[in-house]
């Protein structure tokens, strides 16, 4: 249950941040199509760094959960040996540590107003995505069963996030890059949530498979090759359906918001006023 809650919380955070970025990128592009530049993160009028603070808070909780809460890792171990059955917890914690580092330095760079703030912040974000991709690819968890396929499909999403983040450094005014990156971050969170429920909820395990406790970890095993093939096929279908749903939602979200803010832009143009307050807050 602790494992399920931790992954769902992390997935909810990624999907929320992705939606936050998707909304603001669409809004910014609709209001300022000719001068659009996607910032590495979006400030809030209430708390400027709330996006970064939220990421740091959830990352800290997830790190603490993986290393100590519910798992009983002996932090006082004198020989400093990490037991094999706890390696995956350190892998998960390291992923969160990367995003915590990105968020912390993004705040520091913003406070000091560094000349290379934009590029460095995106570079730090790219490093976080890259290391998550690396750790998921070489994950110490099951590499042959159903869980491995969920991880493989997650890597596709992470690769898109990594590539679009790096490309944005050289093309900050490209709206499509920011749109795809925001959508991929949202999909990242959604897929983490789906993975959590599908792997650790007994009622959702495919027919012919079961949850088996191995080295203090719950792993999905199947009764024969046919059951395993069917289970993996269902995972592929899930990914395809969620991919279609995310695509439809993102494009529909863009169409609705663009219509709303386009009308506001027409009104402000007729009245001789244009709202630049958002741009003033976002770099």
XYZ file of C-alpha atoms in Angstrom:
283
model
C 0.000 0.000 0.000
C 2.879 2.373 0.811
C 4.410 1.654 -2.586
C 1.093 2.306 -4.319
C 0.515 5.583 -2.470
C 4.042 6.863 -3.157
C 3.870 6.236 -6.895
C 0.355 7.679 -7.158
C 1.441 10.823 -5.279
C 4.451 11.255 -7.569
C 2.313 10.611 -10.645
C -0.289 13.119 -9.478
C 2.453 15.714 -9.021
C 3.853 15.198 -12.522
C 0.408 15.279 -14.135
C -0.540 18.424 -12.187
C 2.691 20.203 -13.133
C 2.245 19.097 -16.737
C -1.288 20.513 -16.835
C -0.087 23.715 -15.154
C 2.575 24.139 -17.821
C 0.207 23.182 -20.639
C -2.358 25.738 -19.496
C 0.177 28.547 -19.126
C 1.969 27.816 -22.403
C -1.325 27.877 -24.308
C -2.395 31.053 -22.508
C 0.921 32.768 -23.153
C 0.949 31.796 -26.827
C -2.675 32.863 -27.326
C -2.077 36.290 -25.796
C 1.358 36.868 -27.340
C 1.694 34.698 -30.475
C 4.377 36.916 -32.039
C 6.576 37.261 -28.952
C 5.981 33.859 -27.346
C 8.843 32.402 -25.328
C 8.220 29.403 -23.105
C 9.840 29.868 -19.652
C 11.437 26.851 -17.911
C 8.835 27.208 -15.151
C 5.822 29.435 -14.603
C 5.539 31.811 -11.644
C 2.329 32.241 -9.692
C 0.850 35.561 -8.646
C 0.262 34.195 -5.138
C 3.627 32.483 -4.571
C 6.170 33.059 -7.339
C 7.965 29.696 -6.986
C 4.960 27.544 -6.072
C 5.604 25.188 -9.022
C 9.167 24.575 -7.842
C 8.285 24.437 -4.147
C 5.604 21.818 -4.866
C 8.088 19.674 -6.786
C 10.649 19.959 -3.980
C 8.072 19.085 -1.300
C 6.748 15.985 -3.051
C 10.279 14.876 -3.978
C 11.368 15.184 -0.342
C 8.411 13.153 0.896
C 8.988 10.485 -1.751
C 12.705 10.266 -0.908
C 11.925 9.879 2.801
C 9.289 7.253 2.009
C 11.614 5.220 -0.173
C 14.592 5.330 2.173
C 12.915 4.945 5.519
C 9.143 5.059 5.927
C 7.528 1.664 5.665
C 10.668 -0.100 4.461
C 12.804 -0.192 7.595
C 16.121 0.457 5.870
C 18.887 0.387 8.481
C 20.353 3.871 8.018
C 22.815 3.141 10.819
C 24.306 0.164 8.945
C 28.000 0.305 9.869
C 29.294 -1.450 6.721
C 27.210 0.850 4.428
C 26.061 -2.099 2.295
C 22.756 -1.623 0.481
C 20.835 -4.933 0.485
C 19.806 -6.113 -2.977
C 16.124 -6.041 -2.096
C 16.444 -2.314 -1.201
C 18.412 -1.155 -4.266
C 15.230 -0.195 -6.117
C 14.251 2.135 -3.284
C 17.521 4.003 -3.674
C 16.906 4.166 -7.428
C 13.481 5.710 -6.866
C 14.893 8.120 -4.299
C 17.656 9.164 -6.713
C 15.079 10.011 -9.388
C 13.280 12.294 -6.945
C 16.610 13.765 -5.795
C 17.331 14.846 -9.380
C 14.047 16.749 -9.628
C 14.607 18.257 -6.183
C 18.031 19.471 -7.365
C 16.530 20.949 -10.528
C 13.834 22.824 -8.581
C 16.277 24.097 -5.941
C 18.768 25.449 -8.457
C 15.965 26.928 -10.570
C 14.999 29.018 -7.539
C 18.633 29.953 -6.856
C 19.223 30.989 -10.481
C 16.046 33.068 -10.399
C 17.066 34.791 -7.154
C 20.506 35.718 -8.485
C 19.244 36.630 -11.960
C 21.990 34.754 -13.771
C 22.617 35.703 -17.412
C 22.441 32.048 -18.411
C 19.385 31.403 -16.221
C 17.107 30.240 -19.026
C 19.506 27.771 -20.624
C 20.882 26.452 -17.326
C 17.424 25.870 -15.865
C 16.347 23.882 -18.912
C 19.654 22.021 -18.853
C 19.042 21.000 -15.230
C 15.547 19.841 -16.145
C 16.957 17.827 -19.050
C 19.465 16.188 -16.684
C 16.589 15.187 -14.366
C 14.656 13.617 -17.252
C 17.810 11.973 -18.593
C 18.774 10.394 -15.307
C 15.214 9.194 -14.701
C 15.341 7.589 -18.151
C 18.690 5.978 -17.323
C 17.584 4.620 -13.954
C 14.297 3.284 -15.330
C 16.115 1.628 -18.236
C 18.561 -0.169 -15.929
C 16.046 -0.657 -13.124
C 16.875 -3.447 -10.687
C 13.224 -4.558 -10.670
C 11.814 -7.382 -12.783
C 13.112 -6.966 -16.369
C 11.073 -9.728 -18.023
C 7.564 -9.592 -16.618
C 4.606 -7.255 -16.885
C 6.279 -4.521 -14.810
C 9.163 -4.310 -17.282
C 6.760 -3.387 -20.098
C 5.257 -0.573 -18.037
C 8.803 0.710 -17.479
C 9.672 0.379 -21.165
C 6.664 2.428 -22.235
C 7.463 5.019 -19.569
C 10.901 5.390 -21.154
C 9.282 6.448 -24.434
C 7.476 9.269 -22.631
C 10.652 10.301 -20.804
C 12.629 10.327 -24.056
C 10.112 12.766 -25.548
C 10.386 15.006 -22.466
C 14.189 14.896 -22.629
C 14.437 15.659 -26.353
C 11.911 18.512 -26.312
C 13.577 20.063 -23.250
C 16.992 20.049 -24.932
C 15.527 21.386 -28.186
C 13.797 24.231 -26.335
C 17.189 25.559 -25.177
C 17.978 26.422 -28.799
C 14.381 27.227 -29.840
C 12.644 28.902 -26.881
C 10.036 30.546 -29.138
C 8.835 27.268 -30.640
C 5.338 26.745 -29.231
C 5.040 23.171 -30.495
C 8.082 22.102 -28.449
C 6.625 23.555 -25.265
C 3.223 22.036 -26.057
C 4.649 18.551 -26.620
C 6.903 18.795 -23.554
C 4.023 19.840 -21.290
C 1.840 17.067 -22.693
C 4.571 14.463 -22.173
C 5.028 15.549 -18.539
C 1.280 15.165 -18.032
C 1.368 11.736 -19.681
C 4.340 10.803 -17.483
C 2.273 11.431 -14.373
C -0.814 9.689 -15.714
C 1.180 6.619 -16.717
C 2.798 6.426 -13.263
C -0.654 6.425 -11.682
C -1.929 3.787 -14.111
C 1.155 1.634 -13.505
C 0.708 1.858 -9.737
C -2.905 0.708 -9.744
C -2.445 -1.966 -12.409
C 0.579 -3.569 -10.721
C -0.435 -3.430 -7.058
C -4.231 -3.761 -7.062
C -5.198 -7.481 -6.973
C -8.574 -6.877 -8.648
C -6.869 -5.290 -11.684
C -4.314 -8.034 -12.310
C -4.924 -9.720 -15.728
C -6.512 -13.165 -15.800
C -3.924 -15.917 -15.420
C -1.567 -13.657 -13.430
C -1.164 -12.969 -9.730
C 0.787 -10.829 -7.271
C 3.697 -12.738 -5.777
C 5.809 -11.588 -2.833
C 9.499 -11.862 -3.793
C 12.301 -10.496 -1.600
C 9.863 -8.216 0.245
C 8.454 -6.850 -3.032
C 5.153 -7.505 -4.786
C 5.745 -8.706 -8.348
C 3.185 -9.689 -10.991
C 3.745 -13.240 -12.226
C 1.762 -15.166 -14.827
C 0.874 -18.864 -15.187
C 2.609 -19.686 -18.439
C 3.729 -17.879 -21.580
C 0.217 -17.456 -22.945
C -0.991 -15.617 -19.847
C 2.141 -13.438 -19.877
C 1.683 -12.583 -23.559
C -1.960 -11.689 -22.963
C -1.035 -9.496 -19.985
C 1.620 -7.632 -22.000
C -0.799 -7.179 -24.892
C -3.260 -5.574 -22.486
C -0.527 -3.198 -21.290
C 0.165 -2.176 -24.896
C -3.541 -1.523 -25.399
C -3.687 0.534 -22.205
C -0.776 2.672 -23.341
C -2.341 3.205 -26.774
C -5.715 4.152 -25.308
C -4.200 6.573 -22.807
C -1.974 8.021 -25.545
C -5.050 8.717 -27.677
C -6.934 10.146 -24.682
C -4.052 12.460 -23.727
C -3.699 13.613 -27.345
C -7.422 14.337 -27.696
C -7.480 16.134 -24.351
C -4.402 18.273 -25.108
C -5.560 19.402 -28.537
C -9.095 20.041 -27.249
C -7.658 21.950 -24.279
C -5.638 24.084 -26.689
C -8.645 24.758 -28.924
C -10.846 25.870 -26.016
C -8.217 28.050 -24.311
C -7.037 29.570 -27.566
C -10.622 30.563 -28.358
C -11.113 32.082 -24.907
C -7.892 34.097 -24.826
C -8.138 35.035 -28.495
C -11.431 36.739 -27.718
C -9.830 38.495 -24.751
C -6.953 39.601 -26.980
C -9.402 41.024 -29.539
C -11.200 42.923 -26.789
C -7.979 44.318 -25.298
C -6.816 45.368 -28.775
C -10.083 47.209 -29.429
C -9.883 48.929 -26.057
C -6.270 49.888 -26.697
C -4.923 47.783 -23.879
C -2.935 44.569 -23.874
C -2.260 42.558 -20.751
C 1.492 42.136 -20.407
C 1.400 41.299 -16.691
C 1.855 37.602 -17.344
C 4.939 38.160 -19.484
C 6.425 40.438 -16.854
C 6.165 37.627 -14.340
C 7.537 34.954 -16.661
C 11.059 36.007 -17.414
